Amino acid sequence: MDVESLKQEAGIAACAYIKDGMNVGLGTGSTVKYTILELGRRIEKEGLQIVGVPTSLATEKLAISVGIPLVELDSLDHLDVVVDGTDEFDPDFNLIKGGGAALLREKIVAQASTQMVVVADARKQVERLGAFPLPIEVTCFSWQTTQRSIEAVLGCSTARRMNGEEPVLTDNGNFIVDARTGPTIQNPAETERELLAIAGVVQVGLFIGMCNVVILAKDDGVEVLSKEE
Ligand code: 5RP
């Protein structure tokens, strides 16, 4: 099966976790896009009643275009579930996210959610995190000083993310520095702690202990992996 069909399968399967009356975090990316499209369809055709909280301006635009009612996270006392994509997940359901530069809002929304359902195709499953360059959101102020500190902590090279000639700016007006650690992140919690201790680091694309369910689309079908508590 082609990757796009796998993404679609995983994205649609995640809708099983979304019921009437739920407050739903809407992730960012090309896999969860299919969840959002399917939720829009169910709202229109089946009268599904939910409210959504988007994790990026791109997701906000998509959700509005398919008729999902949106609210501010601040107006809710909790989210029942967030559905989001990932760049990698390991056997403990720790994640690398931020390939779409939305990690800060994604993490705020995931932290507010009772459950985090991740939608992925088989390429995202790894034994150890880090083959995908680790996205780190940093302030524009003195970003090179921050970059040097990140390199000193991780002992690897990094690059500010670019879009052609221009640096990528996140929805929060910050830069992204991608760290090429290779698949060596043995203790993600410690790595996250060390990076967050650098003043110019706004957020790190390591999501630890947040995800409970991975909906994994493979050539032979969709597998639901649940974390044992
Ligand atoms: C955005 C993200 C995405 O969820 C992640 O990059 C996966 O995206 P895709 O489903 O397009 O592969 O973290 O910041």
PDB file of C-alpha atoms and ligand atoms in Angstrom:
ATOM      1  CA  MET A   1       0.000   0.000   0.000  1.00  0.00           C
ATOM      2  CA  ASP A   2       1.226   3.524  -0.642  1.00  0.00           C
ATOM      3  CA  VAL A   3       2.080   5.747   2.301  1.00  0.00           C
ATOM      4  CA  GLU A   4      -0.803   8.139   1.682  1.00  0.00           C
ATOM      5  CA  SER A   5      -3.346   5.300   1.924  1.00  0.00           C
ATOM      6  CA  LEU A   6      -1.722   4.111   5.171  1.00  0.00           C
ATOM      7  CA  LYS A   7      -1.951   7.609   6.622  1.00  0.00           C
ATOM      8  CA  GLN A   8      -5.602   7.764   5.630  1.00  0.00           C
ATOM      9  CA  GLU A   9      -6.366   4.412   7.248  1.00  0.00           C
ATOM     10  CA  ALA A  10      -4.699   5.390  10.521  1.00  0.00           C
ATOM     11  CA  GLY A  11      -6.285   8.840  10.514  1.00  0.00           C
ATOM     12  CA  ILE A  12      -9.800   7.522  10.010  1.00  0.00           C
ATOM     13  CA  ALA A  13      -9.380   4.676  12.524  1.00  0.00           C
ATOM     14  CA  ALA A  14      -8.624   7.253  15.258  1.00  0.00           C
ATOM     15  CA  CYS A  15     -12.180   8.563  15.000  1.00  0.00           C
ATOM     16  CA  ALA A  16     -13.304   5.492  16.983  1.00  0.00           C
ATOM     17  CA  TYR A  17     -11.910   7.279  20.059  1.00  0.00           C
ATOM     18  CA  ILE A  18     -14.098  10.333  19.558  1.00  0.00           C
ATOM     19  CA  LYS A  19     -17.644  10.322  20.903  1.00  0.00           C
ATOM     20  CA  ASP A  20     -20.504  12.801  21.220  1.00  0.00           C
ATOM     21  CA  GLY A  21     -19.889  15.543  23.747  1.00  0.00           C
ATOM     22  CA  MET A  22     -16.101  15.262  23.740  1.00  0.00           C
ATOM     23  CA  ASN A  23     -13.590  18.093  23.818  1.00  0.00           C
ATOM     24  CA  VAL A  24     -11.024  17.063  21.228  1.00  0.00           C
ATOM     25  CA  GLY A  25      -7.471  18.253  20.597  1.00  0.00           C
ATOM     26  CA  LEU A  26      -6.726  18.362  16.880  1.00  0.00           C
ATOM     27  CA  GLY A  27      -3.105  17.631  16.003  1.00  0.00           C
ATOM     28  CA  THR A  28      -1.057  18.812  13.058  1.00  0.00           C
ATOM     29  CA  GLY A  29       0.309  17.046   9.998  1.00  0.00           C
ATOM     30  CA  SER A  30      -0.460  14.954   6.962  1.00  0.00           C
ATOM     31  CA  THR A  31      -1.741  11.898   8.890  1.00  0.00           C
ATOM     32  CA  VAL A  32      -4.071  13.581  11.376  1.00  0.00           C
ATOM     33  CA  LYS A  33      -5.407  15.589   8.450  1.00  0.00           C
ATOM     34  CA  TYR A  34      -7.442  12.474   7.626  1.00  0.00           C
ATOM     35  CA  THR A  35      -8.872  12.364  11.143  1.00  0.00           C
ATOM     36  CA  ILE A  36      -9.948  15.983  10.820  1.00  0.00           C
ATOM     37  CA  LEU A  37     -11.552  15.405   7.411  1.00  0.00           C
ATOM     38  CA  GLU A  38     -13.433  12.370   8.752  1.00  0.00           C
ATOM     39  CA  LEU A  39     -14.619  14.272  11.839  1.00  0.00           C
ATOM     40  CA  GLY A  40     -15.946  16.994   9.555  1.00  0.00           C
ATOM     41  CA  ARG A  41     -17.793  14.334   7.569  1.00  0.00           C
ATOM     42  CA  ARG A  42     -19.293  12.770  10.697  1.00  0.00           C
ATOM     43  CA  ILE A  43     -20.405  16.160  12.011  1.00  0.00           C
ATOM     44  CA  GLU A  44     -22.163  16.884   8.741  1.00  0.00           C
ATOM     45  CA  LYS A  45     -23.586  13.440   7.946  1.00  0.00           C
ATOM     46  CA  GLU A  46     -24.066  11.850  11.376  1.00  0.00           C
ATOM     47  CA  GLY A  47     -24.601  14.850  13.629  1.00  0.00           C
ATOM     48  CA  LEU A  48     -21.516  14.137  15.734  1.00  0.00           C
ATOM     49  CA  GLN A  49     -21.272  16.749  18.463  1.00  0.00           C
ATOM     50  CA  ILE A  50     -17.785  17.757  19.537  1.00  0.00           C
ATOM     51  CA  VAL A  51     -15.693  20.848  20.027  1.00  0.00           C
ATOM     52  CA  GLY A  52     -12.103  20.988  18.825  1.00  0.00           C
ATOM     53  CA  VAL A  53      -8.933  22.750  19.910  1.00  0.00           C
ATOM     54  CA  PRO A  54      -6.409  23.082  17.067  1.00  0.00           C
ATOM     55  CA  THR A  55      -2.665  22.733  17.622  1.00  0.00           C
ATOM     56  CA  SER A  56      -1.611  25.037  14.778  1.00  0.00           C
ATOM     57  CA  LEU A  57      -2.906  27.736  12.502  1.00  0.00           C
ATOM     58  CA  ALA A  58      -2.851  25.236   9.612  1.00  0.00           C
ATOM     59  CA  THR A  59      -5.065  22.810  11.552  1.00  0.00           C
ATOM     60  CA  GLU A  60      -7.350  25.652  12.613  1.00  0.00           C
ATOM     61  CA  LYS A  61      -7.874  26.552   8.949  1.00  0.00           C
ATOM     62  CA  LEU A  62      -8.510  22.936   7.941  1.00  0.00           C
ATOM     63  CA  ALA A  63     -10.926  22.317  10.841  1.00  0.00           C
ATOM     64  CA  ILE A  64     -12.914  25.444  10.043  1.00  0.00           C
ATOM     65  CA  SER A  65     -13.088  24.441   6.369  1.00  0.00           C
ATOM     66  CA  VAL A  66     -14.736  21.110   7.264  1.00  0.00           C
ATOM     67  CA  GLY A  67     -17.108  22.585   9.863  1.00  0.00           C
ATOM     68  CA  ILE A  68     -15.592  21.468  13.178  1.00  0.00           C
ATOM     69  CA  PRO A  69     -16.645  23.930  15.925  1.00  0.00           C
ATOM     70  CA  LEU A  70     -13.484  25.290  17.581  1.00  0.00           C
ATOM     71  CA  VAL A  71     -12.928  26.774  21.014  1.00  0.00           C
ATOM     72  CA  GLU A  72      -9.959  28.177  22.933  1.00  0.00           C
ATOM     73  CA  LEU A  73      -8.232  25.681  25.205  1.00  0.00           C
ATOM     74  CA  ASP A  74      -8.509  28.300  27.964  1.00  0.00           C
ATOM     75  CA  SER A  75     -12.316  28.108  27.848  1.00  0.00           C
ATOM     76  CA  LEU A  76     -12.333  24.373  28.739  1.00  0.00           C
ATOM     77  CA  ASP A  77     -11.464  22.688  31.996  1.00  0.00           C
ATOM     78  CA  HIS A  78     -10.135  19.617  30.174  1.00  0.00           C
ATOM     79  CA  LEU A  79      -9.750  17.838  26.868  1.00  0.00           C
ATOM     80  CA  ASP A  80     -10.986  14.252  26.604  1.00  0.00           C
ATOM     81  CA  VAL A  81      -8.586  13.238  23.868  1.00  0.00           C
ATOM     82  CA  VAL A  82      -6.040  14.629  21.446  1.00  0.00           C
ATOM     83  CA  VAL A  83      -5.333  12.896  18.150  1.00  0.00           C
ATOM     84  CA  ASP A  84      -1.966  13.776  16.653  1.00  0.00           C
ATOM     85  CA  GLY A  85       0.720  12.479  14.329  1.00  0.00           C
ATOM     86  CA  THR A  86       4.304  11.720  15.215  1.00  0.00           C
ATOM     87  CA  ASP A  87       7.712  11.636  13.590  1.00  0.00           C
ATOM     88  CA  GLU A  88       8.877   8.652  15.670  1.00  0.00           C
ATOM     89  CA  PHE A  89       7.621   6.524  18.544  1.00  0.00           C
ATOM     90  CA  ASP A  90       9.624   4.060  20.626  1.00  0.00           C
ATOM     91  CA  PRO A  91       8.552   0.898  22.528  1.00  0.00           C
ATOM     92  CA  ASP A  92       7.630   3.040  25.594  1.00  0.00           C
ATOM     93  CA  PHE A  93       5.396   5.271  23.418  1.00  0.00           C
ATOM     94  CA  ASN A  94       7.796   8.182  23.793  1.00  0.00           C
ATOM     95  CA  LEU A  95       7.650  10.426  20.742  1.00  0.00           C
ATOM     96  CA  ILE A  96       9.642  12.796  18.612  1.00  0.00           C
ATOM     97  CA  LYS A  97       7.331  15.476  17.245  1.00  0.00           C
ATOM     98  CA  GLY A  98       7.708  18.841  15.581  1.00  0.00           C
ATOM     99  CA  GLY A  99       8.354  17.868  11.979  1.00  0.00           C
ATOM    100  CA  GLY A 100       5.595  20.331  11.160  1.00  0.00           C
ATOM    101  CA  ALA A 101       6.988  22.952  13.590  1.00  0.00           C
ATOM    102  CA  ALA A 102       3.890  22.780  15.814  1.00  0.00           C
ATOM    103  CA  LEU A 103       5.499  21.095  18.838  1.00  0.00           C
ATOM    104  CA  LEU A 104       4.817  23.808  21.414  1.00  0.00           C
ATOM    105  CA  ARG A 105       1.070  24.007  20.874  1.00  0.00           C
ATOM    106  CA  GLU A 106       0.919  20.245  20.352  1.00  0.00           C
ATOM    107  CA  LYS A 107       2.549  19.677  23.726  1.00  0.00           C
ATOM    108  CA  ILE A 108       0.337  22.180  25.544  1.00  0.00           C
ATOM    109  CA  VAL A 109      -2.749  20.474  24.105  1.00  0.00           C
ATOM    110  CA  ALA A 110      -1.416  16.957  24.806  1.00  0.00           C
ATOM    111  CA  GLN A 111      -0.671  17.896  28.409  1.00  0.00           C
ATOM    112  CA  ALA A 112      -4.265  19.100  28.843  1.00  0.00           C
ATOM    113  CA  SER A 113      -5.723  15.876  27.426  1.00  0.00           C
ATOM    114  CA  THR A 114      -6.837  12.807  29.336  1.00  0.00           C
ATOM    115  CA  GLN A 115      -5.759  10.608  26.443  1.00  0.00           C
ATOM    116  CA  MET A 116      -3.321  11.027  23.557  1.00  0.00           C
ATOM    117  CA  VAL A 117      -3.995   8.922  20.474  1.00  0.00           C
ATOM    118  CA  VAL A 118      -1.187   8.949  17.924  1.00  0.00           C
ATOM    119  CA  VAL A 119      -1.759   8.109  14.273  1.00  0.00           C
ATOM    120  CA  ALA A 120       1.225   6.765  12.359  1.00  0.00           C
ATOM    121  CA  ASP A 121       2.379   4.591   9.515  1.00  0.00           C
ATOM    122  CA  ALA A 122       4.950   1.874  10.033  1.00  0.00           C
ATOM    123  CA  ARG A 123       7.915   4.107   9.119  1.00  0.00           C
ATOM    124  CA  LYS A 124       7.470   5.963  12.427  1.00  0.00           C
ATOM    125  CA  GLN A 125       8.077   2.947  14.698  1.00  0.00           C
ATOM    126  CA  VAL A 126      11.661   2.832  16.045  1.00  0.00           C
ATOM    127  CA  GLU A 127      13.615   0.982  18.721  1.00  0.00           C
ATOM    128  CA  ARG A 128      15.416   4.132  19.854  1.00  0.00           C
ATOM    129  CA  LEU A 129      14.513   7.767  19.186  1.00  0.00           C
ATOM    130  CA  GLY A 130      16.697  10.144  17.192  1.00  0.00           C
ATOM    131  CA  ALA A 131      17.072   9.071  13.563  1.00  0.00           C
ATOM    132  CA  PHE A 132      14.551  11.817  12.856  1.00  0.00           C
ATOM    133  CA  PRO A 133      16.331  15.108  13.707  1.00  0.00           C
ATOM    134  CA  LEU A 134      15.010  16.335  17.062  1.00  0.00           C
ATOM    135  CA  PRO A 135      13.050  19.606  16.632  1.00  0.00           C
ATOM    136  CA  ILE A 136      13.709  22.229  19.292  1.00  0.00           C
ATOM    137  CA  GLU A 137      11.801  25.531  19.364  1.00  0.00           C
ATOM    138  CA  VAL A 138      14.061  28.445  20.332  1.00  0.00           C
ATOM    139  CA  THR A 139      13.686  32.194  20.753  1.00  0.00           C
ATOM    140  CA  CYS A 140      14.836  34.341  17.837  1.00  0.00           C
ATOM    141  CA  PHE A 141      16.765  36.443  20.358  1.00  0.00           C
ATOM    142  CA  SER A 142      20.362  35.144  20.481  1.00  0.00           C
ATOM    143  CA  TRP A 143      19.368  31.932  18.733  1.00  0.00           C
ATOM    144  CA  GLN A 144      22.977  31.112  17.818  1.00  0.00           C
ATOM    145  CA  THR A 145      24.010  31.225  21.463  1.00  0.00           C
ATOM    146  CA  THR A 146      21.137  28.853  22.205  1.00  0.00           C
ATOM    147  CA  GLN A 147      22.157  26.662  19.269  1.00  0.00           C
ATOM    148  CA  ARG A 148      25.714  26.382  20.621  1.00  0.00           C
ATOM    149  CA  SER A 149      24.396  25.409  24.061  1.00  0.00           C
ATOM    150  CA  ILE A 150      22.166  22.747  22.474  1.00  0.00           C
ATOM    151  CA  GLU A 151      25.131  21.322  20.583  1.00  0.00           C
ATOM    152  CA  ALA A 152      27.200  21.261  23.770  1.00  0.00           C
ATOM    153  CA  VAL A 153      24.453  19.349  25.620  1.00  0.00           C
ATOM    154  CA  LEU A 154      23.751  16.864  22.825  1.00  0.00           C
ATOM    155  CA  GLY A 155      27.244  16.546  21.345  1.00  0.00           C
ATOM    156  CA  CYS A 156      25.909  16.664  17.798  1.00  0.00           C
ATOM    157  CA  SER A 157      25.427  19.141  14.986  1.00  0.00           C
ATOM    158  CA  THR A 158      22.222  21.135  14.590  1.00  0.00           C
ATOM    159  CA  ALA A 159      20.691  23.312  11.902  1.00  0.00           C
ATOM    160  CA  ARG A 160      18.180  26.126  12.032  1.00  0.00           C
ATOM    161  CA  ARG A 161      15.193  24.988   9.957  1.00  0.00           C
ATOM    162  CA  MET A 162      14.857  26.853   6.688  1.00  0.00           C
ATOM    163  CA  ASN A 163      12.191  27.254   4.076  1.00  0.00           C
ATOM    164  CA  GLY A 164      14.258  28.113   1.028  1.00  0.00           C
ATOM    165  CA  GLU A 165      16.252  31.235   1.911  1.00  0.00           C
ATOM    166  CA  GLU A 166      14.101  32.114   4.914  1.00  0.00           C
ATOM    167  CA  PRO A 167      14.177  30.633   8.418  1.00  0.00           C
ATOM    168  CA  VAL A 168      10.998  28.800   9.418  1.00  0.00           C
ATOM    169  CA  LEU A 169       8.990  30.785  11.964  1.00  0.00           C
ATOM    170  CA  THR A 170       6.623  28.843  14.211  1.00  0.00           C
ATOM    171  CA  ASP A 171       3.051  29.962  14.916  1.00  0.00           C
ATOM    172  CA  ASN A 172       4.513  31.467  18.089  1.00  0.00           C
ATOM    173  CA  GLY A 173       7.113  33.554  16.239  1.00  0.00           C
ATOM    174  CA  ASN A 174      10.106  31.402  17.192  1.00  0.00           C
ATOM    175  CA  PHE A 175      12.775  29.479  15.248  1.00  0.00           C
ATOM    176  CA  ILE A 176      13.236  25.712  15.046  1.00  0.00           C
ATOM    177  CA  VAL A 177      16.652  24.123  15.514  1.00  0.00           C
ATOM    178  CA  ASP A 178      16.837  20.479  14.385  1.00  0.00           C
ATOM    179  CA  ALA A 179      19.398  18.342  16.216  1.00  0.00           C
ATOM    180  CA  ARG A 180      21.023  15.446  14.382  1.00  0.00           C
ATOM    181  CA  THR A 181      21.513  13.114  17.294  1.00  0.00           C
ATOM    182  CA  GLY A 182      21.084   9.920  15.305  1.00  0.00           C
ATOM    183  CA  PRO A 183      19.188   7.043  16.969  1.00  0.00           C
ATOM    184  CA  THR A 184      21.034   7.538  20.261  1.00  0.00           C
ATOM    185  CA  ILE A 185      18.468   9.090  22.608  1.00  0.00           C
ATOM    186  CA  GLN A 186      18.713   6.532  25.363  1.00  0.00           C
ATOM    187  CA  ASN A 187      17.060   8.520  28.131  1.00  0.00           C
ATOM    188  CA  PRO A 188      14.550  10.931  26.529  1.00  0.00           C
ATOM    189  CA  ALA A 189      13.416  12.371  29.873  1.00  0.00           C
ATOM    190  CA  GLU A 190      16.970  13.368  30.792  1.00  0.00           C
ATOM    191  CA  THR A 191      17.607  14.799  27.311  1.00  0.00           C
ATOM    192  CA  GLU A 192      14.431  16.851  27.566  1.00  0.00           C
ATOM    193  CA  ARG A 193      15.362  18.123  31.046  1.00  0.00           C
ATOM    194  CA  GLU A 194      18.858  19.145  29.942  1.00  0.00           C
ATOM    195  CA  LEU A 195      17.564  20.986  26.883  1.00  0.00           C
ATOM    196  CA  LEU A 196      14.792  22.780  28.772  1.00  0.00           C
ATOM    197  CA  ALA A 197      17.426  24.087  31.201  1.00  0.00           C
ATOM    198  CA  ILE A 198      18.853  26.255  28.365  1.00  0.00           C
ATOM    199  CA  ALA A 199      17.213  29.682  28.654  1.00  0.00           C
ATOM    200  CA  GLY A 200      16.602  30.195  24.923  1.00  0.00           C
ATOM    201  CA  VAL A 201      14.916  26.811  24.494  1.00  0.00           C
ATOM    202  CA  VAL A 202      11.152  27.311  24.406  1.00  0.00           C
ATOM    203  CA  GLN A 203      10.187  23.649  23.970  1.00  0.00           C
ATOM    204  CA  VAL A 204      11.643  20.299  22.918  1.00  0.00           C
ATOM    205  CA  GLY A 205       9.990  17.850  20.527  1.00  0.00           C
ATOM    206  CA  LEU A 206      10.232  14.940  22.949  1.00  0.00           C
ATOM    207  CA  PHE A 207       6.806  13.832  24.219  1.00  0.00           C
ATOM    208  CA  ILE A 208       7.363  11.560  27.172  1.00  0.00           C
ATOM    209  CA  GLY A 209       4.663   9.597  28.956  1.00  0.00           C
ATOM    210  CA  MET A 210       1.891  11.394  27.094  1.00  0.00           C
ATOM    211  CA  CYS A 211       0.774   8.935  24.443  1.00  0.00           C
ATOM    212  CA  ASN A 212      -1.424   5.974  25.483  1.00  0.00           C
ATOM    213  CA  VAL A 213      -2.504   4.635  22.115  1.00  0.00           C
ATOM    214  CA  VAL A 214      -0.780   4.354  18.744  1.00  0.00           C
ATOM    215  CA  ILE A 215      -2.888   3.570  15.695  1.00  0.00           C
ATOM    216  CA  LEU A 216      -0.369   2.061  13.357  1.00  0.00           C
ATOM    217  CA  ALA A 217      -1.171   1.550   9.691  1.00  0.00           C
ATOM    218  CA  LYS A 218       0.850  -1.226   8.061  1.00  0.00           C
ATOM    219  CA  ASP A 219       0.611  -3.027   4.746  1.00  0.00           C
ATOM    220  CA  ASP A 220      -1.335  -5.866   6.380  1.00  0.00           C
ATOM    221  CA  GLY A 221      -3.844  -3.624   8.171  1.00  0.00           C
ATOM    222  CA  VAL A 222      -4.303  -1.260  11.082  1.00  0.00           C
ATOM    223  CA  GLU A 223      -2.908  -2.299  14.457  1.00  0.00           C
ATOM    224  CA  VAL A 224      -3.932  -0.574  17.682  1.00  0.00           C
ATOM    225  CA  LEU A 225      -1.102  -0.507  20.220  1.00  0.00           C
ATOM    226  CA  SER A 226      -2.145   0.381  23.760  1.00  0.00           C
ATOM    227  CA  LYS A 227       0.250   1.279  26.512  1.00  0.00           C
ATOM    228  CA  GLU A 228       0.067  -0.974  29.533  1.00  0.00           C
ATOM    229  CA  GLU A 229      -0.411   1.164  32.639  1.00  0.00           C
TER     230      GLU A 229
HETATM  231  C1  5RP B   1       3.921  18.558  13.606  1.00  0.00           C
HETATM  232  C2  5RP B   1       4.089  17.157  14.037  1.00  0.00           C
HETATM  233  C3  5RP B   1       3.456  16.108  13.186  1.00  0.00           C
HETATM  234  O1  5RP B   1       2.456  15.492  13.916  1.00  0.00           O
HETATM  235  C4  5RP B   1       4.505  15.124  12.782  1.00  0.00           C
HETATM  236  O2  5RP B   1       5.511  15.845  12.059  1.00  0.00           O
HETATM  237  C5  5RP B   1       3.949  14.015  11.897  1.00  0.00           C
HETATM  238  O3  5RP B   1       3.447  14.566  10.725  1.00  0.00           O
HETATM  239  P1  5RP B   1       2.977  13.661   9.500  1.00  0.00           P
HETATM  240  O4  5RP B   1       1.750  12.950   9.931  1.00  0.00           O
HETATM  241  O5  5RP B   1       2.765  14.670   8.396  1.00  0.00           O
HETATM  242  O6  5RP B   1       4.116  12.720   9.173  1.00  0.00           O
HETATM  243  O7  5RP B   1       4.676  16.841  15.045  1.00  0.00           O
HETATM  244  O8  5RP B   1       4.657  19.433  14.421  1.00  0.00           O
END
